[in-house]
Amino acid sequence: MPGLLVAEDGGWRSLHGDWRPDAAAAALLARGEALLFLPGADGEPARKALRLSAAGAPAVYLVLKADRARVLAPYADLQAQILALSLLVALLAMLAALLLGRRVSGPVDQLAEAARRVRAGDYAAPLAVGGSNEFAALAAAFNAMQQGIAEREQRIVHQVGHDGLTGLPNRERALSLLAIRLADPALRRGALALLDLRRFREVNDLLGHAHGDRALVGLAERLRGLRSGDDLVARLGGDEFLVGFWGSDAAQATARAEALVVALSAPMDLDGAPLRVDIDLGLVPFIRGSNGPLPDARTLLRRAEIALALAKREGRSPMPYREGLDEQHLRQLAIVGELRGAIESEQFQLAYQPKVGIADGAVHHVEALLRWTHPRLGRIGPDEFIPLAERAGLVGRLTRWVAARACADLAGWRAQGVEVGVAINLSAIDLADPGLGAMLLDAAAHHGVPAGLLIAEVTESAVLADLGTAVATLQGLRVQGLRVSIDDFGTGQSSLAQLKRLPADELKIDKSFVLPLAPGSDDEHIVESIVRLGHALGLRVVAEGVETAEGLDVLRRLGCDVAQGYHFSRPLAVEALLPWLRAHATGPAGAAA
Ligand code: C2E
Ligand code: CA
Ligand code: CA
């Protein structure tokens, strides 16, 4: 129901109807506007108030219930318009983002793909992003980076595979190049030459490392100059170079290796200082048999190393690899590796071979000969392991063991009433040991044996290797009461002047002259002159390798003093010696039993 409100005494009086304005509505009415909208509070419907009275006159308002929907109608339209507009804007924004995203994500995807390629190591294809925008600039930077990485990688790969000094392929690279070559079925034959400079250490020590490096660079240049076709030329390290000739047969390879040795040995000019280089070269020709593949790279290289070692030892280059050298080399490695342990685990024994007086048949001495029974390789002869022990620096320990064992045996024989001297073989290396005399005396003293019962056998060539030292050492031994025998005499080519200087008691004619000894032979004349020479120098003369009665007769006729050999006895195990001595004791000066 409509109500009529009249302003009165600062408030509102209702003339009609039961609606009274609350405080908020009263405040609105107080504004006095022509049309007012009064929102309903506490669930009351909203109302509109229409001013009936003129402005200035006391306010009279007709209050009607307002229809909310109608009241809000103009706003609803506005609301719909705003909503439609927002939707449109959002739609447009999405569309724009999509379009923009297309334009951005295309080049980004390309960049990501290119980065994946680079990560996988493919630097070949440059990234093509056209235009002049930021993406084109980014692509250009990316391409530059890609090229930089490629160049750096190439440099690193080269450095890893090449030797920094000479620029030649290094050991690893050479091995892989070699392996690639050997795997090529078209390669039927070829050869590997391994070479190095003799005494390169001295060049370094004498001229300095800078000159040593210059020499290596010079050598590398010569090798490059001598390369023919696609020969492999590499520096394996130090002064060691490898050359691979492909396709050449053994004769051609030898000829080429000879040419290498000659050309590389030509004097070099190192800043005005001429340097003569000597080349050692080992050569391994290889050929594809009808039924087998070529040897692998490492096998070939090992064989080349073996041939080179042989070239050095024998002073002959080019030294071809021979069948079987490999096995021999492996055996030598095993022997050297096990020598030390063998001394400790008592794998050695001494055999004793009598030295018999030719005139009276008496045995004054026995020679101690070293025997090694290897648990796997069986018996190994001293001719094989002594040179290896010398090279491995172990021969001194062997000599000490022999001296101790021989003195112990000697003491045992003496205890049983047998007085016989023992000859011990010394190596050239022992002669350079200043402690040798003391060691031998200690061994003798330890077993209560007189030093005079010991004879040191040293080969003529060992003495000549360092005459001054040998003379001093041997003199020292003699002063201490030991006797000295020059072994293998006749093979060392000592001069009469050298012979005169030798502090010796005995000359032992090498068995190579004695074995073939027959009346009227050349050897008879050689033996005869050695006997005379020995006697002229006041030495006792011994012949070793006496195998026959006929040979013994010749020696007796020539006046030789002592004989040793299978004719009398092979070297005997220690327990067999005393029975032998007892059985053969003859004459007044014989081994007393
Ligand atoms: P060597 O000192 O000239 O010893 C003589 C060698 O000739 C011995 O060989 C001996 O068994 C052998 N022999 C003896 N009589 C005859 C014979 O009638 N006919 C033939 N064909 N051979 C005979 P072995 O025992 O094999 O010793 C070889 C070499 O090994 C020795 O030659 C010696 O140089 C060295 N050696 C042996 N024992 C030692 C040692 O304890 N120390 C050192 N440093 N070298 C040793
Ligand atoms: Ca000897
Ligand atoms: Ca000998």
XYZ file of C-alpha atoms and ligand atoms in Angstrom:
641
model
C 0.000 0.000 0.000
C 1.337 3.477 -0.914
C 2.245 5.700 1.995
C 2.315 9.448 2.372
C 5.145 11.019 4.417
C 5.300 14.615 5.588
C 8.445 16.252 6.975
C 7.653 17.566 10.442
C 9.842 18.651 13.351
C 13.005 17.229 11.749
C 11.302 13.825 11.350
C 8.642 12.172 9.164
C 5.015 11.728 9.893
C 3.068 9.141 8.003
C -0.254 10.480 6.762
C -1.219 7.295 5.083
C -0.002 3.733 5.283
C 1.948 1.937 7.954
C 5.477 2.252 6.619
C 7.949 4.283 8.657
C 11.383 5.152 7.290
C 14.342 3.791 9.293
C 17.395 5.950 9.937
C 19.085 5.176 6.576
C 15.878 5.898 4.595
C 15.249 9.045 6.647
C 18.731 10.302 5.777
C 18.045 9.770 2.092
C 14.665 11.492 2.283
C 16.292 14.415 4.039
C 18.174 15.145 0.790
C 14.819 16.381 -0.603
C 15.343 15.061 -4.127
C 12.404 14.618 -6.480
C 12.794 10.860 -6.842
C 14.554 8.726 -4.333
C 15.349 5.048 -4.217
C 15.287 3.598 -0.765
C 16.907 0.144 -0.518
C 15.047 -2.147 1.860
C 16.851 -3.246 4.962
C 16.379 -6.558 6.841
C 14.425 -8.305 4.082
C 12.126 -5.343 3.576
C 11.277 -4.587 -0.046
C 12.930 -1.536 -1.575
C 10.812 1.546 -2.092
C 10.844 4.615 -4.217
C 9.829 7.997 -2.880
C 8.243 10.655 -5.094
C 8.287 14.250 -3.810
C 4.905 15.806 -4.137
C 5.662 19.164 -2.570
C 7.384 22.002 -4.364
C 11.011 22.846 -3.616
C 11.193 25.162 -0.594
C 7.896 23.911 0.810
C 7.927 21.259 3.507
C 8.662 17.915 1.883
C 5.816 15.531 1.171
C 6.767 12.166 -0.312
C 4.614 9.465 -1.822
C 6.277 6.187 -0.962
C 5.644 3.215 -3.216
C 7.030 -0.293 -3.110
C 9.660 -0.475 -5.897
C 9.754 -3.400 -8.404
C 13.437 -4.417 -8.054
C 13.760 -5.928 -11.431
C 12.377 -2.880 -13.060
C 14.514 -0.628 -10.975
C 17.667 -2.584 -11.815
C 16.712 -3.079 -15.469
C 18.961 -0.310 -16.854
C 21.906 -1.706 -14.837
C 21.291 -5.275 -16.042
C 21.644 -4.159 -19.628
C 24.866 -2.463 -18.763
C 26.021 -5.602 -16.975
C 25.314 -7.760 -20.030
C 27.099 -5.351 -22.232
C 30.149 -5.372 -19.958
C 30.148 -9.179 -19.843
C 29.936 -9.483 -23.625
C 32.662 -6.933 -24.012
C 34.958 -8.758 -21.516
C 34.375 -12.058 -23.278
C 35.202 -10.467 -26.586
C 38.406 -8.933 -25.188
C 39.423 -12.262 -23.622
C 38.770 -14.050 -26.872
C 40.748 -11.511 -28.827
C 43.613 -11.750 -26.277
C 43.690 -15.538 -26.622
C 43.738 -15.310 -30.355
C 46.535 -12.790 -30.295
C 48.554 -14.956 -27.844
C 48.113 -17.963 -30.080
C 49.293 -16.084 -33.124
C 52.241 -14.576 -31.282
C 53.113 -17.992 -29.752
C 53.247 -19.475 -33.224
C 55.706 -16.877 -34.365
C 57.913 -17.304 -31.249
C 57.803 -21.045 -30.753
C 58.848 -21.854 -34.352
C 62.373 -20.427 -34.050
C 62.684 -21.571 -30.416
C 61.919 -25.141 -31.474
C 64.501 -24.855 -34.230
C 67.088 -23.604 -31.735
C 66.294 -26.423 -29.299
C 66.615 -28.975 -32.084
C 69.953 -27.512 -33.183
C 71.212 -27.597 -29.574
C 70.261 -31.288 -29.402
C 72.254 -31.906 -32.591
C 75.293 -30.132 -31.209
C 75.025 -32.125 -28.011
C 75.062 -35.289 -30.107
C 78.279 -34.064 -31.754
C 76.851 -32.973 -35.122
C 78.212 -29.530 -35.937
C 77.862 -29.721 -39.680
C 74.546 -28.004 -40.435
C 74.242 -24.281 -39.613
C 70.967 -23.037 -38.197
C 68.875 -21.151 -40.800
C 66.597 -18.521 -39.254
C 65.911 -15.732 -41.697
C 64.764 -12.172 -41.238
C 66.303 -9.429 -39.243
C 64.623 -9.906 -35.888
C 66.103 -11.081 -32.588
C 65.741 -14.700 -33.628
C 67.934 -14.212 -36.673
C 70.572 -12.573 -34.451
C 70.291 -15.443 -31.972
C 70.676 -17.968 -34.788
C 73.800 -16.204 -36.048
C 75.302 -16.288 -32.540
C 74.370 -19.923 -32.247
C 76.054 -20.769 -35.540
C 79.222 -18.983 -34.469
C 79.233 -20.942 -31.205
C 78.660 -24.188 -33.080
C 81.619 -23.498 -35.352
C 83.792 -22.582 -32.364
C 82.921 -25.848 -30.649
C 83.624 -27.792 -33.840
C 87.044 -26.193 -34.231
C 87.919 -26.715 -30.597
C 86.825 -30.318 -30.767
C 88.951 -30.895 -33.832
C 91.920 -29.347 -32.060
C 91.402 -31.506 -28.975
C 90.972 -34.656 -31.056
C 94.204 -33.815 -32.879
C 96.039 -33.147 -29.634
C 94.831 -36.398 -28.123
C 95.965 -38.367 -31.157
C 99.167 -36.517 -31.950
C 102.457 -35.806 -30.305
C 102.850 -32.154 -29.416
C 106.536 -31.906 -30.305
C 106.602 -33.375 -33.797
C 102.934 -33.298 -34.782
C 103.101 -36.981 -35.696
C 100.436 -39.451 -34.553
C 101.189 -40.742 -31.058
C 101.218 -44.302 -29.785
C 97.459 -44.673 -29.272
C 96.626 -43.110 -32.595
C 99.301 -45.140 -34.393
C 97.883 -48.334 -32.934
C 94.362 -47.482 -34.045
C 95.522 -46.418 -37.524
C 97.463 -49.660 -37.734
C 94.446 -51.670 -36.598
C 92.289 -50.007 -39.266
C 94.896 -50.831 -41.903
C 95.246 -54.434 -40.820
C 91.488 -54.904 -40.887
C 91.374 -53.842 -44.539
C 90.985 -57.046 -46.592
C 92.698 -55.328 -49.523
C 95.958 -55.173 -47.550
C 97.875 -58.322 -48.434
C 101.308 -57.564 -47.041
C 103.462 -54.898 -45.521
C 106.005 -54.259 -42.795
C 106.381 -52.364 -39.574
C 109.667 -50.643 -38.752
C 110.331 -49.541 -35.180
C 113.368 -47.358 -34.743
C 115.075 -45.245 -32.155
C 118.193 -43.240 -31.607
C 121.113 -44.986 -30.034
C 122.294 -43.197 -26.895
C 119.624 -40.531 -27.118
C 119.957 -40.147 -23.332
C 123.500 -38.938 -23.875
C 122.317 -36.377 -26.424
C 119.883 -35.043 -23.835
C 122.427 -35.128 -21.031
C 125.279 -33.598 -23.021
C 123.476 -31.052 -25.171
C 120.414 -30.356 -23.038
C 116.771 -31.190 -23.548
C 116.133 -28.325 -25.974
C 118.687 -29.809 -28.359
C 117.329 -33.266 -27.729
C 113.903 -31.986 -28.783
C 115.395 -30.377 -31.875
C 116.977 -33.680 -32.811
C 113.607 -35.429 -32.481
C 111.873 -32.788 -34.578
C 114.640 -33.105 -37.177
C 114.209 -36.841 -37.238
C 110.440 -36.485 -37.638
C 110.993 -34.117 -40.565
C 113.293 -36.606 -42.229
C 110.774 -39.370 -41.708
C 108.037 -37.232 -43.249
C 110.294 -36.510 -46.195
C 110.987 -40.202 -46.676
C 107.360 -41.201 -46.476
C 106.002 -42.685 -49.646
C 102.327 -42.992 -50.471
C 100.243 -43.412 -47.347
C 102.970 -44.896 -45.161
C 102.248 -44.625 -41.476
C 104.742 -42.432 -39.638
C 104.282 -42.012 -35.891
C 106.208 -41.125 -32.772
C 105.499 -43.701 -30.094
C 107.197 -41.731 -27.341
C 110.707 -40.702 -26.340
C 113.009 -41.306 -29.265
C 110.916 -44.181 -30.642
C 109.354 -43.864 -34.104
C 107.148 -46.242 -36.027
C 106.900 -46.523 -39.803
C 104.381 -48.744 -41.603
C 104.998 -49.698 -45.212
C 101.861 -51.023 -46.866
C 102.009 -53.465 -49.728
C 105.748 -54.106 -49.731
C 107.064 -57.659 -49.519
C 109.847 -58.653 -47.130
C 112.642 -57.814 -49.570
C 111.177 -54.431 -50.465
C 110.555 -53.660 -46.805
C 114.156 -54.553 -45.948
C 115.426 -52.315 -48.725
C 113.251 -49.448 -47.535
C 114.317 -49.991 -43.926
C 117.962 -49.968 -44.998
C 117.372 -46.702 -46.816
C 115.717 -45.289 -43.674
C 118.678 -46.220 -41.501
C 121.124 -44.625 -43.942
C 119.099 -41.445 -44.440
C 118.266 -40.968 -40.763
C 121.864 -41.545 -39.671
C 123.147 -38.608 -41.701
C 124.659 -35.938 -39.420
C 122.230 -33.296 -38.185
C 122.894 -29.658 -37.662
C 121.647 -28.456 -34.282
C 122.271 -24.715 -34.220
C 125.701 -25.116 -35.710
C 126.549 -28.150 -33.559
C 126.752 -31.193 -35.811
C 125.129 -34.268 -34.300
C 125.719 -37.749 -35.572
C 122.762 -39.943 -34.834
C 122.889 -43.726 -34.897
C 119.670 -45.508 -35.659
C 118.608 -48.910 -34.392
C 115.755 -50.450 -36.330
C 113.661 -53.576 -35.888
C 111.578 -54.734 -38.827
C 108.507 -56.978 -38.892
C 107.278 -57.934 -42.353
C 103.775 -59.384 -42.418
C 101.810 -61.185 -45.071
C 98.239 -62.427 -45.243
C 98.377 -66.183 -45.539
C 95.799 -68.021 -47.597
C 93.996 -69.147 -44.477
C 94.422 -66.540 -41.827
C 93.976 -62.928 -40.866
C 96.945 -60.643 -40.341
C 98.392 -60.466 -36.833
C 96.767 -57.755 -34.732
C 98.334 -54.348 -34.205
C 99.598 -55.015 -30.687
C 101.207 -58.317 -31.644
C 102.985 -56.685 -34.556
C 104.181 -53.836 -32.387
C 105.462 -56.229 -29.732
C 107.364 -58.139 -32.400
C 108.809 -54.889 -33.686
C 109.932 -54.074 -30.143
C 111.581 -57.474 -29.830
C 113.356 -57.002 -33.157
C 114.499 -53.541 -32.064
C 115.872 -54.901 -28.794
C 117.764 -57.526 -30.779
C 119.043 -54.856 -33.174
C 120.473 -52.979 -30.189
C 121.982 -56.079 -28.640
C 123.618 -57.239 -31.821
C 124.391 -53.780 -33.181
C 122.850 -54.595 -36.545
C 120.047 -52.688 -38.283
C 117.596 -53.263 -39.821
C 117.079 -56.355 -37.695
C 114.250 -58.505 -39.000
C 111.895 -60.208 -36.570
C 112.294 -63.962 -36.715
C 109.650 -66.584 -36.061
C 109.921 -67.782 -32.470
C 111.527 -64.605 -31.106
C 108.186 -63.732 -29.607
C 107.897 -66.945 -27.607
C 111.519 -66.620 -26.577
C 110.834 -63.088 -25.432
C 107.827 -64.162 -23.356
C 109.892 -66.928 -21.800
C 112.620 -64.434 -20.953
C 110.071 -62.155 -19.341
C 108.825 -65.060 -17.241
C 112.362 -66.004 -16.224
C 113.331 -62.480 -15.229
C 110.072 -62.084 -13.354
C 110.626 -65.225 -11.323
C 114.367 -65.113 -10.709
C 114.168 -63.194 -7.444
C 111.578 -65.492 -5.975
C 113.553 -68.509 -7.165
C 116.592 -67.466 -5.133
C 114.433 -67.129 -2.042
C 112.561 -70.385 -2.547
C 115.697 -72.460 -3.035
C 115.037 -73.520 -6.609
C 118.754 -73.432 -7.351
C 121.303 -76.159 -6.891
C 124.997 -76.440 -7.595
C 126.498 -79.154 -9.758
C 130.204 -79.853 -9.487
C 132.496 -80.832 -12.338
C 135.998 -82.092 -11.529
C 139.097 -80.488 -13.011
C 141.565 -83.326 -13.411
C 145.370 -83.070 -13.448
C 146.505 -84.514 -16.781
C 149.856 -85.778 -15.520
C 148.642 -87.507 -12.366
C 144.864 -87.767 -12.673
C 144.476 -85.914 -9.392
C 141.457 -83.715 -8.750
C 142.571 -80.469 -7.147
C 139.415 -78.531 -7.876
C 135.820 -78.912 -8.837
C 133.913 -76.213 -10.685
C 130.592 -75.125 -9.250
C 127.974 -74.781 -11.994
C 124.604 -73.280 -11.220
C 121.401 -75.223 -11.929
C 117.844 -73.936 -11.808
C 114.889 -76.276 -11.703
C 111.881 -74.092 -12.400
C 108.564 -75.532 -11.122
C 106.820 -74.911 -14.468
C 109.554 -74.489 -17.078
C 111.707 -77.324 -15.777
C 115.493 -77.135 -15.951
C 116.818 -73.818 -17.197
C 120.474 -73.627 -18.151
C 122.825 -70.960 -16.796
C 123.632 -69.867 -20.357
C 120.017 -68.699 -20.532
C 119.334 -67.245 -17.105
C 122.725 -65.737 -16.198
C 122.597 -63.094 -18.983
C 118.996 -62.330 -17.962
C 120.009 -62.032 -14.317
C 122.794 -59.676 -15.376
C 120.336 -57.459 -17.214
C 117.849 -57.569 -14.340
C 120.539 -56.592 -11.835
C 120.157 -59.873 -9.954
C 123.408 -61.612 -10.759
C 125.102 -60.305 -7.604
C 122.519 -62.093 -5.483
C 123.060 -65.290 -7.461
C 126.835 -65.048 -7.000
C 126.368 -64.561 -3.262
C 124.109 -67.605 -3.118
C 126.641 -69.681 -5.106
C 129.524 -68.590 -2.881
C 127.616 -69.441 0.300
C 126.420 -72.807 -1.031
C 129.842 -73.765 -2.406
C 131.577 -72.854 0.856
C 129.005 -74.853 2.833
C 129.569 -77.888 0.573
C 133.323 -77.419 0.776
C 133.164 -77.400 4.554
C 131.097 -80.596 4.421
C 133.668 -82.378 2.235
C 136.501 -81.242 4.439
C 134.675 -82.585 7.436
C 134.701 -85.939 5.656
C 138.394 -85.658 4.970
C 138.272 -84.570 1.342
C 140.426 -81.533 0.581
C 139.468 -80.069 -2.756
C 139.210 -76.516 -4.063
C 136.061 -75.012 -5.595
C 135.958 -72.798 -8.654
C 133.161 -70.231 -8.730
C 132.089 -68.449 -11.908
C 131.838 -64.679 -11.687
C 130.057 -62.421 -14.102
C 131.399 -59.170 -15.553
C 129.001 -57.311 -13.282
C 130.501 -58.965 -10.182
C 133.876 -57.547 -11.171
C 132.525 -54.014 -10.863
C 131.213 -54.717 -7.346
C 133.628 -53.248 -4.801
C 132.198 -55.540 -2.131
C 132.967 -58.726 -4.061
C 136.199 -59.664 -2.230
C 134.661 -59.075 1.192
C 131.600 -61.092 0.236
C 133.683 -64.097 -0.869
C 135.898 -63.901 2.228
C 132.835 -63.679 4.480
C 131.331 -66.749 2.860
C 134.584 -68.675 3.351
C 135.054 -67.472 6.917
C 131.441 -68.237 7.812
C 132.016 -71.914 6.950
C 135.576 -72.046 8.267
C 137.046 -72.593 4.815
C 140.488 -71.209 3.839
C 140.195 -68.559 1.085
C 142.986 -70.351 -0.777
C 140.541 -73.137 -1.670
C 138.411 -70.728 -3.727
C 139.095 -69.982 -7.368
C 137.302 -67.179 -9.159
C 136.644 -67.978 -12.814
C 136.135 -64.866 -14.921
C 135.756 -64.926 -18.672
C 138.285 -63.211 -20.851
C 135.558 -61.016 -22.370
C 134.299 -59.945 -18.921
C 137.812 -58.848 -18.032
C 138.243 -56.946 -21.289
C 134.885 -55.183 -20.888
C 136.470 -52.962 -18.248
C 140.100 -53.917 -17.969
C 141.080 -51.334 -15.358
C 138.357 -52.289 -12.912
C 138.824 -56.004 -13.565
C 142.562 -55.841 -12.906
C 142.006 -53.971 -9.644
C 139.288 -56.381 -8.479
C 141.239 -59.509 -9.401
C 144.352 -58.138 -7.733
C 142.296 -57.557 -4.605
C 141.034 -61.133 -4.682
C 144.527 -62.507 -5.022
C 145.797 -60.366 -2.181
C 143.099 -61.928 -0.023
C 144.373 -65.372 -0.953
C 141.900 -66.409 -3.650
C 143.014 -67.793 -6.975
C 141.968 -66.376 -10.354
C 141.238 -68.283 -13.564
C 140.668 -66.651 -16.972
C 137.768 -68.604 -18.447
C 136.773 -69.138 -22.084
C 140.239 -68.100 -23.056
C 140.854 -67.589 -26.778
C 137.472 -66.075 -27.569
C 137.993 -62.631 -26.051
C 140.805 -61.462 -28.316
C 142.914 -59.969 -25.574
C 146.231 -58.582 -26.655
C 149.519 -59.782 -25.255
C 149.904 -56.410 -23.547
C 146.585 -56.861 -21.779
C 147.353 -60.457 -20.922
C 150.590 -59.432 -19.272
C 148.706 -57.129 -16.932
C 146.197 -59.770 -15.820
C 146.540 -60.873 -12.226
C 145.742 -64.563 -12.864
C 146.805 -68.059 -11.812
C 145.191 -70.062 -14.554
C 144.188 -69.889 -18.221
C 141.193 -71.968 -19.223
C 141.143 -72.731 -22.942
C 137.651 -72.303 -24.338
C 135.917 -75.557 -25.171
C 135.304 -74.452 -28.758
C 139.011 -75.191 -29.406
C 139.085 -78.318 -27.300
C 135.923 -80.114 -28.447
C 137.111 -80.690 -32.031
C 140.667 -81.382 -30.950
C 142.290 -83.971 -33.221
C 145.957 -84.560 -34.050
C 147.205 -82.185 -36.737
C 144.102 -79.985 -36.771
C 144.111 -76.169 -36.693
C 142.719 -76.369 -33.208
C 145.738 -78.364 -32.095
C 147.941 -75.484 -33.168
C 145.787 -72.932 -31.392
C 145.735 -74.987 -28.206
C 149.461 -75.520 -28.441
C 150.142 -71.787 -28.681
C 147.796 -70.994 -25.788
C 149.541 -73.599 -23.634
C 152.916 -72.065 -24.481
C 151.674 -68.564 -23.894
C 150.167 -69.514 -20.535
C 153.303 -71.232 -19.399
C 155.397 -68.291 -20.576
C 153.302 -66.067 -18.324
C 153.694 -68.509 -15.438
C 150.079 -69.692 -15.537
C 148.570 -73.115 -15.169
C 146.689 -74.089 -18.341
C 143.327 -75.865 -18.174
C 141.395 -77.321 -21.127
C 137.611 -77.497 -20.758
C 135.288 -79.552 -22.926
C 137.467 -82.642 -23.053
C 135.111 -85.296 -24.322
C 137.402 -87.955 -25.733
C 140.511 -89.939 -24.801
C 141.951 -88.835 -28.123
C 141.574 -85.199 -27.225
C 143.098 -85.861 -23.831
C 146.110 -87.484 -25.524
C 146.675 -84.406 -27.667
C 146.453 -82.166 -24.598
C 148.897 -84.346 -22.711
C 151.307 -84.183 -25.649
C 150.986 -80.390 -25.791
C 151.821 -80.090 -22.099
C 148.405 -78.842 -20.919
C 148.141 -79.079 -17.119
C 144.514 -79.743 -16.273
C 141.547 -81.176 -18.192
C 137.835 -80.948 -17.571
C 134.986 -82.429 -19.558
C 132.549 -85.227 -20.147
C 135.436 -87.610 -20.736
C 135.977 -87.518 -16.989
C 132.602 -86.516 -15.735
C 129.573 -84.428 -16.415
C 128.772 -81.863 -13.736
C 127.606 -83.913 -10.731
C 124.921 -83.333 -8.144
C 126.495 -82.593 -4.786
C 125.660 -86.010 -3.310
C 127.242 -87.773 -6.314
C 130.515 -85.883 -6.119
C 132.181 -87.591 -3.129
C 131.543 -91.116 -4.414
C 132.971 -90.029 -7.765
C 136.039 -88.437 -6.156
C 136.636 -91.549 -4.064
C 136.312 -93.840 -7.054
C 138.688 -91.786 -9.170
C 141.238 -90.782 -6.596
C 144.597 -91.723 -7.997
C 148.178 -90.658 -7.502
C 149.810 -88.941 -4.542
C 148.232 -85.510 -5.121
C 144.732 -86.879 -5.810
C 141.659 -85.942 -3.893
C 142.453 -87.679 -0.674
C 139.660 -89.944 0.447
P 131.580 -72.239 -18.295
O 132.025 -71.558 -17.065
O 132.472 -72.178 -19.484
O 131.218 -73.712 -17.887
C 131.499 -74.787 -18.693
C 130.266 -75.249 -19.382
O 130.609 -76.298 -20.262
C 129.250 -75.824 -18.429
O 127.995 -75.579 -18.950
C 129.556 -77.297 -18.492
O 128.469 -78.117 -18.119
C 129.882 -77.468 -19.942
N 130.767 -78.593 -20.167
C 131.641 -79.161 -19.312
N 132.300 -80.195 -19.898
C 131.818 -80.273 -21.165
C 132.097 -81.145 -22.266
O 132.918 -82.046 -22.223
N 131.391 -80.918 -23.426
C 130.498 -79.943 -23.530
N 129.857 -79.808 -24.663
N 130.189 -79.090 -22.501
C 130.861 -79.268 -21.332
P 126.883 -75.043 -18.050
O 126.874 -75.684 -16.720
O 125.636 -75.119 -18.853
O 127.270 -73.553 -17.832
C 127.287 -72.691 -18.868
C 127.852 -71.378 -18.484
O 127.024 -70.725 -17.556
C 129.163 -71.485 -17.808
O 130.170 -71.639 -18.763
C 129.251 -70.188 -17.089
O 129.711 -69.177 -17.953
C 127.845 -69.930 -16.741
N 127.629 -70.286 -15.333
C 127.397 -71.488 -14.784
N 127.256 -71.363 -13.450
C 127.434 -70.051 -13.153
C 127.448 -69.297 -11.947
O 127.293 -69.810 -10.821
N 127.674 -67.950 -12.034
C 127.899 -67.361 -13.237
N 128.107 -66.038 -13.260
N 127.917 -68.045 -14.390
C 127.689 -69.384 -14.345
Ca 133.739 -71.619 -15.849
Ca 134.295 -71.951 -20.119
